mmCIF file of C-alpha atoms in Angstrom:
data_model
loop_
_atom_site.group_PDB
_atom_site.id
_atom_site.type_symbol
_atom_site.label_atom_id
_atom_site.label_comp_id
_atom_site.label_asym_id
_atom_site.label_seq_id
_atom_site.Cartn_x
_atom_site.Cartn_y
_atom_site.Cartn_z
ATOM 1 C CA MET A 1 -11.613 42.371 -70.081
ATOM 2 C CA THR A 2 -9.275 45.296 -70.278
ATOM 3 C CA ASP A 3 -10.039 48.756 -68.905
ATOM 4 C CA GLU A 4 -9.322 50.268 -72.379
ATOM 5 C CA ARG A 5 -12.183 48.154 -73.828
ATOM 6 C CA LEU A 6 -14.478 49.407 -71.114
ATOM 7 C CA ARG A 7 -13.378 52.985 -71.352
ATOM 8 C CA SER A 8 -13.841 53.031 -75.139
ATOM 9 C CA SER A 9 -17.221 51.420 -75.008
ATOM 10 C CA PHE A 10 -19.376 54.524 -74.476
ATOM 11 C CA GLY A 11 -19.323 56.195 -77.841
ATOM 12 C CA ALA A 12 -21.516 53.561 -79.555
ATOM 13 C CA ALA A 13 -24.172 54.399 -76.866
ATOM 14 C CA ALA A 14 -23.511 58.210 -76.948
ATOM 15 C CA THR A 15 -27.270 59.128 -77.689
ATOM 16 C CA ALA A 16 -28.647 56.706 -75.081
ATOM 17 C CA TYR A 17 -26.079 57.955 -72.671
ATOM 18 C CA ALA A 18 -27.132 61.579 -73.125
ATOM 19 C CA GLU A 19 -30.797 60.592 -72.808
ATOM 20 C CA HIS A 20 -30.673 58.339 -69.785
ATOM 21 C CA ARG A 21 -27.737 59.272 -67.524
ATOM 22 C CA PRO A 22 -28.419 61.617 -64.597
ATOM 23 C CA ASP A 23 -27.033 65.096 -63.974
ATOM 24 C CA TYR A 24 -25.222 65.979 -60.838
ATOM 25 C CA ALA A 25 -26.505 67.589 -57.578
ATOM 26 C CA GLN A 26 -25.754 71.344 -57.754
ATOM 27 C CA ALA A 27 -24.921 71.265 -54.018
ATOM 28 C CA ALA A 28 -22.199 68.642 -54.695
ATOM 29 C CA VAL A 29 -20.762 70.781 -57.572
ATOM 30 C CA ARG A 30 -20.810 73.892 -55.336
ATOM 31 C CA TRP A 31 -18.916 72.080 -52.610
ATOM 32 C CA ALA A 32 -16.323 70.688 -55.001
ATOM 33 C CA LEU A 33 -15.697 74.237 -56.161
ATOM 34 C CA GLU A 34 -15.912 76.277 -52.789
ATOM 35 C CA ALA A 35 -12.228 75.926 -51.978
ATOM 36 C CA ALA A 36 -10.962 76.561 -55.614
ATOM 37 C CA PRO A 37 -9.208 80.005 -56.208
ATOM 38 C CA GLY A 38 -11.584 80.789 -59.016
ATOM 39 C CA LEU A 39 -14.440 79.601 -61.239
ATOM 40 C CA ARG A 40 -12.297 78.554 -64.325
ATOM 41 C CA VAL A 41 -13.289 74.913 -64.422
ATOM 42 C CA LEU A 42 -12.171 71.968 -66.592
ATOM 43 C CA ASP A 43 -14.782 69.219 -67.085
ATOM 44 C CA LEU A 44 -12.249 66.384 -67.738
ATOM 45 C CA GLY A 45 -13.763 63.254 -69.516
ATOM 46 C CA ALA A 46 -16.857 65.215 -70.052
ATOM 47 C CA GLY A 47 -18.900 62.683 -71.923
ATOM 48 C CA THR A 48 -22.082 64.078 -73.196
ATOM 49 C CA GLY A 49 -22.041 67.245 -70.890
ATOM 50 C CA LYS A 50 -24.030 66.149 -67.943
ATOM 51 C CA LEU A 51 -21.579 67.770 -65.488
ATOM 52 C CA SER A 52 -20.798 70.615 -67.827
ATOM 53 C CA ALA A 53 -24.460 71.749 -67.923
ATOM 54 C CA THR A 54 -24.526 71.603 -63.983
ATOM 55 C CA LEU A 55 -21.255 73.542 -63.794
ATOM 56 C CA ALA A 56 -22.659 76.204 -66.172
ATOM 57 C CA ALA A 57 -25.836 76.448 -64.175
ATOM 58 C CA VAL A 58 -23.872 77.288 -60.897
ATOM 59 C CA GLY A 59 -21.894 80.051 -62.749
ATOM 60 C CA ALA A 60 -18.655 78.286 -63.549
ATOM 61 C CA ASP A 61 -16.543 79.293 -66.644
ATOM 62 C CA VAL A 62 -16.441 75.808 -68.192
ATOM 63 C CA VAL A 63 -14.242 74.228 -70.823
ATOM 64 C CA ALA A 64 -14.889 70.559 -71.528
ATOM 65 C CA VAL A 65 -12.477 67.905 -72.716
ATOM 66 C CA GLU A 66 -13.625 64.504 -74.069
ATOM 67 C CA PRO A 67 -11.733 61.864 -76.013
ATOM 68 C CA ASP A 68 -14.580 60.116 -77.755
ATOM 69 C CA PRO A 69 -15.913 61.851 -80.896
ATOM 70 C CA ALA A 70 -19.402 60.585 -80.579
ATOM 71 C CA MET A 71 -19.627 61.673 -77.020
ATOM 72 C CA LEU A 72 -18.010 65.017 -77.736
ATOM 73 C CA ALA A 73 -20.612 65.595 -80.667
ATOM 74 C CA GLU A 74 -23.517 64.974 -78.238
ATOM 75 C CA LEU A 75 -21.853 67.406 -75.733
ATOM 76 C CA ARG A 76 -21.578 70.252 -78.269
ATOM 77 C CA ARG A 77 -25.242 69.593 -79.125
ATOM 78 C CA ALA A 78 -26.499 69.470 -75.578
ATOM 79 C CA VAL A 79 -24.326 72.209 -74.104
ATOM 80 C CA PRO A 80 -23.531 74.561 -77.017
ATOM 81 C CA THR A 81 -22.434 77.441 -74.715
ATOM 82 C CA VAL A 82 -19.623 75.347 -73.388
ATOM 83 C CA ARG A 83 -16.163 75.277 -75.128
ATOM 84 C CA ALA A 84 -15.637 71.565 -75.843
ATOM 85 C CA LEU A 85 -12.306 70.171 -77.037
ATOM 86 C CA PRO A 86 -11.063 66.745 -78.080
ATOM 87 C CA GLY A 87 -8.371 65.393 -75.646
ATOM 88 C CA SER A 88 -7.920 63.158 -72.676
ATOM 89 C CA ALA A 89 -6.861 63.254 -69.022
ATOM 90 C CA GLU A 90 -3.354 62.040 -70.269
ATOM 91 C CA ALA A 91 -2.957 64.677 -72.826
ATOM 92 C CA ILE A 92 -4.966 67.916 -71.902
ATOM 93 C CA PRO A 93 -5.094 70.562 -74.595
ATOM 94 C CA LEU A 94 -4.961 73.449 -72.152
ATOM 95 C CA PRO A 95 -1.978 75.782 -71.078
ATOM 96 C CA ASP A 96 -0.205 75.548 -67.788
ATOM 97 C CA GLY A 97 -2.156 76.955 -64.793
ATOM 98 C CA SER A 98 -5.294 77.904 -66.937
ATOM 99 C CA VAL A 99 -8.012 76.455 -64.766
ATOM 100 C CA ASP A 100 -8.922 76.764 -61.010
ATOM 101 C CA ALA A 101 -10.532 73.384 -60.796
ATOM 102 C CA VAL A 102 -10.553 70.099 -62.670
ATOM 103 C CA LEU A 103 -13.794 68.033 -62.177
ATOM 104 C CA ALA A 104 -14.680 64.664 -63.520
ATOM 105 C CA GLY A 105 -18.048 63.198 -63.460
ATOM 106 C CA ASN A 106 -18.157 59.333 -63.326
ATOM 107 C CA ALA A 107 -14.824 59.454 -65.261
ATOM 108 C CA LEU A 108 -11.947 59.748 -62.814
ATOM 109 C CA HIS A 109 -11.653 55.927 -62.339
ATOM 110 C CA TRP A 110 -10.879 55.712 -66.109
ATOM 111 C CA PHE A 111 -7.879 58.006 -65.965
ATOM 112 C CA ASP A 112 -4.298 56.588 -65.894
ATOM 113 C CA MET A 113 -3.419 58.688 -62.875
ATOM 114 C CA THR A 114 0.330 57.975 -63.293
ATOM 115 C CA VAL A 115 0.178 60.125 -66.457
ATOM 116 C CA ALA A 116 -2.970 62.105 -65.867
ATOM 117 C CA GLY A 117 -1.998 63.329 -62.284
ATOM 118 C CA ALA A 118 0.952 65.239 -63.693
ATOM 119 C CA GLU A 119 -1.215 66.659 -66.552
ATOM 120 C CA ILE A 120 -3.942 67.732 -64.166
ATOM 121 C CA ALA A 121 -1.485 69.331 -61.773
ATOM 122 C CA ARG A 122 0.079 71.156 -64.798
ATOM 123 C CA VAL A 123 -3.255 72.881 -66.017
ATOM 124 C CA LEU A 124 -4.219 73.711 -62.441
ATOM 125 C CA ALA A 125 -3.442 77.142 -60.934
ATOM 126 C CA PRO A 126 -1.672 77.156 -57.582
ATOM 127 C CA GLY A 127 -4.153 75.893 -54.915
ATOM 128 C CA GLY A 128 -6.471 74.458 -57.578
ATOM 129 C CA ILE A 129 -8.889 71.698 -56.897
ATOM 130 C CA LEU A 130 -9.278 68.296 -58.269
ATOM 131 C CA ALA A 131 -12.652 66.502 -57.688
ATOM 132 C CA GLY A 132 -14.256 63.347 -58.918
ATOM 133 C CA LEU A 133 -17.949 63.090 -58.734
ATOM 134 C CA TRP A 134 -20.089 59.832 -58.807
ATOM 135 C CA ASN A 135 -23.766 59.527 -58.995
ATOM 136 C CA ILE A 136 -24.468 56.646 -56.621
ATOM 137 C CA MET A 137 -27.579 54.755 -55.660
ATOM 138 C CA ASP A 138 -28.815 54.883 -52.035
ATOM 139 C CA ASP A 139 -28.786 51.071 -51.197
ATOM 140 C CA ARG A 140 -30.036 51.791 -47.631
ATOM 141 C CA ILE A 141 -33.340 51.615 -49.477
ATOM 142 C CA ASP A 142 -34.612 47.954 -49.570
ATOM 143 C CA TRP A 143 -35.618 47.885 -53.342
ATOM 144 C CA VAL A 144 -32.465 49.523 -54.412
ATOM 145 C CA ALA A 145 -30.402 46.891 -52.546
ATOM 146 C CA GLY A 146 -32.529 44.265 -54.237
ATOM 147 C CA LEU A 147 -31.877 45.880 -57.627
ATOM 148 C CA GLU A 148 -28.072 45.759 -56.955
ATOM 149 C CA ARG A 149 -28.272 42.092 -56.137
ATOM 150 C CA VAL A 150 -30.201 41.050 -59.245
ATOM 151 C CA SER A 151 -28.304 43.479 -61.569
ATOM 152 C CA GLY A 152 -24.775 42.129 -61.072
ATOM 153 C CA SER A 153 -21.600 44.154 -60.920
ATOM 154 C CA ALA A 154 -21.476 44.909 -64.726
ATOM 155 C CA ALA A 155 -24.621 47.131 -64.169
ATOM 156 C CA ILE A 156 -24.135 48.250 -60.629
ATOM 157 C CA GLY A 157 -20.564 48.148 -59.474
ATOM 158 C CA PRO A 158 -18.667 49.165 -56.274
ATOM 159 C CA ARG A 159 -18.457 52.836 -57.163
ATOM 160 C CA ASP A 160 -22.228 52.929 -57.868
ATOM 161 C CA THR A 161 -23.690 52.432 -54.253
ATOM 162 C CA LEU A 162 -23.583 54.415 -51.103
ATOM 163 C CA SER A 163 -22.288 51.561 -49.039
ATOM 164 C CA SER A 164 -19.094 50.915 -51.192
ATOM 165 C CA TRP A 165 -18.182 54.124 -53.252
ATOM 166 C CA ARG A 166 -15.945 55.496 -50.523
ATOM 167 C CA ALA A 167 -13.793 52.469 -50.451
ATOM 168 C CA ALA A 168 -13.796 51.996 -54.062
ATOM 169 C CA THR A 169 -12.478 55.552 -54.597
ATOM 170 C CA ALA A 170 -10.593 56.338 -51.555
ATOM 171 C CA ASP A 171 -7.039 55.675 -52.834
ATOM 172 C CA MET A 172 -7.330 57.477 -56.175
ATOM 173 C CA PHE A 173 -5.113 60.342 -54.837
ATOM 174 C CA VAL A 174 -2.652 58.191 -52.870
ATOM 175 C CA PRO A 175 0.997 59.112 -53.842
ATOM 176 C CA SER A 176 2.374 57.101 -56.694
ATOM 177 C CA PRO A 177 5.012 57.617 -59.342
ATOM 178 C CA GLY A 178 2.466 59.988 -61.036
ATOM 179 C CA LEU A 179 0.897 61.538 -57.958
ATOM 180 C CA ILE A 180 3.788 62.136 -55.616
ATOM 181 C CA ALA A 181 3.237 65.403 -53.661
ATOM 182 C CA ARG A 182 0.681 66.547 -56.299
ATOM 183 C CA PHE A 183 -2.590 66.545 -54.431
ATOM 184 C CA GLU A 184 -3.382 66.707 -50.616
ATOM 185 C CA SER A 185 -6.184 66.996 -48.178
ATOM 186 C CA ALA A 186 -8.556 64.519 -49.830
ATOM 187 C CA GLU A 187 -12.137 64.517 -48.633
ATOM 188 C CA GLN A 188 -15.196 62.539 -49.477
ATOM 189 C CA VAL A 189 -18.799 63.891 -49.025
ATOM 190 C CA GLU A 190 -22.221 62.822 -50.325
ATOM 191 C CA PHE A 191 -25.125 65.079 -51.312
ATOM 192 C CA PRO A 192 -28.782 64.013 -51.787
ATOM 193 C CA HIS A 193 -29.818 63.659 -55.347
ATOM 194 C CA GLY A 194 -32.464 61.775 -57.355
ATOM 195 C CA GLN A 195 -33.553 60.966 -60.927
ATOM 196 C CA ARG A 196 -37.247 60.557 -62.216
ATOM 197 C CA ARG A 197 -37.445 57.105 -63.902
ATOM 198 C CA THR A 198 -39.725 54.456 -65.044
ATOM 199 C CA ALA A 199 -38.961 50.802 -65.120
ATOM 200 C CA ASP A 200 -38.220 51.034 -68.851
ATOM 201 C CA SER A 201 -36.080 54.093 -68.501
ATOM 202 C CA LEU A 202 -34.078 52.719 -65.485
ATOM 203 C CA VAL A 203 -33.445 49.624 -67.533
ATOM 204 C CA ALA A 204 -32.246 51.837 -70.260
ATOM 205 C CA THR A 205 -29.988 53.838 -67.899
ATOM 206 C CA LEU A 206 -28.271 50.560 -66.568
ATOM 207 C CA ALA A 207 -27.863 49.444 -70.086
ATOM 208 C CA THR A 208 -25.396 52.346 -70.666
ATOM 209 C CA ARG A 209 -23.010 51.151 -68.048
ATOM 210 C CA ALA A 210 -19.648 50.107 -69.514
ATOM 211 C CA GLY A 211 -19.866 46.447 -68.334
ATOM 212 C CA MET A 212 -23.256 46.056 -69.901
ATOM 213 C CA LEU A 213 -22.033 47.649 -73.187
ATOM 214 C CA VAL A 214 -19.276 45.124 -73.634
ATOM 215 C CA MET A 215 -21.260 42.003 -72.636
ATOM 216 C CA PRO A 216 -22.072 39.432 -75.297
ATOM 217 C CA ASP A 217 -25.574 40.151 -76.663
ATOM 218 C CA GLU A 218 -27.174 37.033 -75.130
ATOM 219 C CA GLU A 219 -25.867 37.633 -71.631
ATOM 220 C CA ARG A 220 -26.768 41.383 -71.904
ATOM 221 C CA GLU A 221 -30.339 40.612 -72.658
ATOM 222 C CA ALA A 222 -30.612 38.064 -69.972
ATOM 223 C CA THR A 223 -29.321 40.546 -67.410
ATOM 224 C CA LEU A 224 -31.691 43.272 -68.633
ATOM 225 C CA GLY A 225 -34.547 40.811 -68.595
ATOM 226 C CA ARG A 226 -33.752 40.036 -64.988
ATOM 227 C CA ILE A 227 -33.808 43.588 -63.995
ATOM 228 C CA ARG A 228 -37.165 44.337 -65.877
ATOM 229 C CA ARG A 229 -38.663 41.368 -63.916
ATOM 230 C CA PHE A 230 -37.467 42.620 -60.731
ATOM 231 C CA LEU A 231 -38.564 46.226 -61.204
ATOM 232 C CA GLY A 232 -42.078 44.803 -62.387
ATOM 233 C CA SER A 233 -42.286 42.927 -59.028
ATOM 234 C CA ARG A 234 -41.750 45.860 -56.728
ATOM 235 C CA PRO A 235 -44.720 48.107 -55.905
ATOM 236 C CA GLU A 236 -42.301 51.116 -55.868
ATOM 237 C CA THR A 237 -41.333 50.710 -59.434
ATOM 238 C CA ALA A 238 -43.923 48.537 -61.296
ATOM 239 C CA HIS A 239 -46.205 51.441 -62.434
ATOM 240 C CA GLY A 240 -45.425 54.886 -63.833
ATOM 241 C CA GLU A 241 -42.789 57.248 -62.631
ATOM 242 C CA PHE A 242 -40.684 57.008 -59.329
ATOM 243 C CA THR A 243 -37.585 58.711 -57.987
ATOM 244 C CA LEU A 244 -34.521 56.582 -58.109
ATOM 245 C CA PRO A 245 -32.869 57.421 -54.616
ATOM 246 C CA MET A 246 -29.313 58.680 -55.398
ATOM 247 C CA LEU A 247 -26.594 60.807 -53.995
ATOM 248 C CA THR A 248 -23.732 62.585 -55.667
ATOM 249 C CA GLY A 249 -20.529 61.559 -54.046
ATOM 250 C CA VAL A 250 -17.530 63.862 -54.274
ATOM 251 C CA LEU A 251 -13.909 63.018 -53.615
ATOM 252 C CA ARG A 252 -11.918 66.393 -53.615
ATOM 253 C CA ALA A 253 -8.287 67.433 -53.108
ATOM 254 C CA ARG A 254 -6.185 70.344 -53.435
ATOM 255 C CA ARG A 255 -3.095 70.780 -55.716
ATOM 256 C CA SER A 256 -0.010 70.781 -53.441
#
């Protein structure tokens, strides 16, 4: 299965993505921006605007860029105060040095950094910040670890849990032909977060993961059925609303 097929899978589920995907911890966003020279922020690979909304809430001057037309339409509907443009990490429709920070919410791993690294550095002001944010499940909690086991990597992958997200993202700014001397001083930090869910809405959330969206229908329904049965078997999740224990993990680096 190609990365391109996974990357392009979200548009068909844009409405479900907007409804079920979590926002980002404000403390994580503030930390990502605290070292930036200003508050002009590009939300790159912005999806339906989950991160754009949080950025706006903390006072950033946000411009969002998203390649998928269906996701972009949802973003414009959900966050009408944010300027939203079609474009990609590999072809950013902004002038040189026009933003102080580039943030990517659950998107940085989709970028071709051999190309995108140069583009991101181009639009960043001197000393600007690049940060990837991921909402990760706290698998120190017993039922969350159990959910990970029954769900499989298509629904809960290595970037999706506290125990593995750092290793899965640590080398994203390692020098390569597209990243030589562009970013430095990479740091990784987690911030407490959570999302109110029911068993049904958590199943719907996991169904929006790229690996699930590209599964054959029969395999997808079998996986979702397995997740439903597990959630129905646990006292923490079987009845009514509960808080999904999460953190927002941030990988932050400065433009050289």
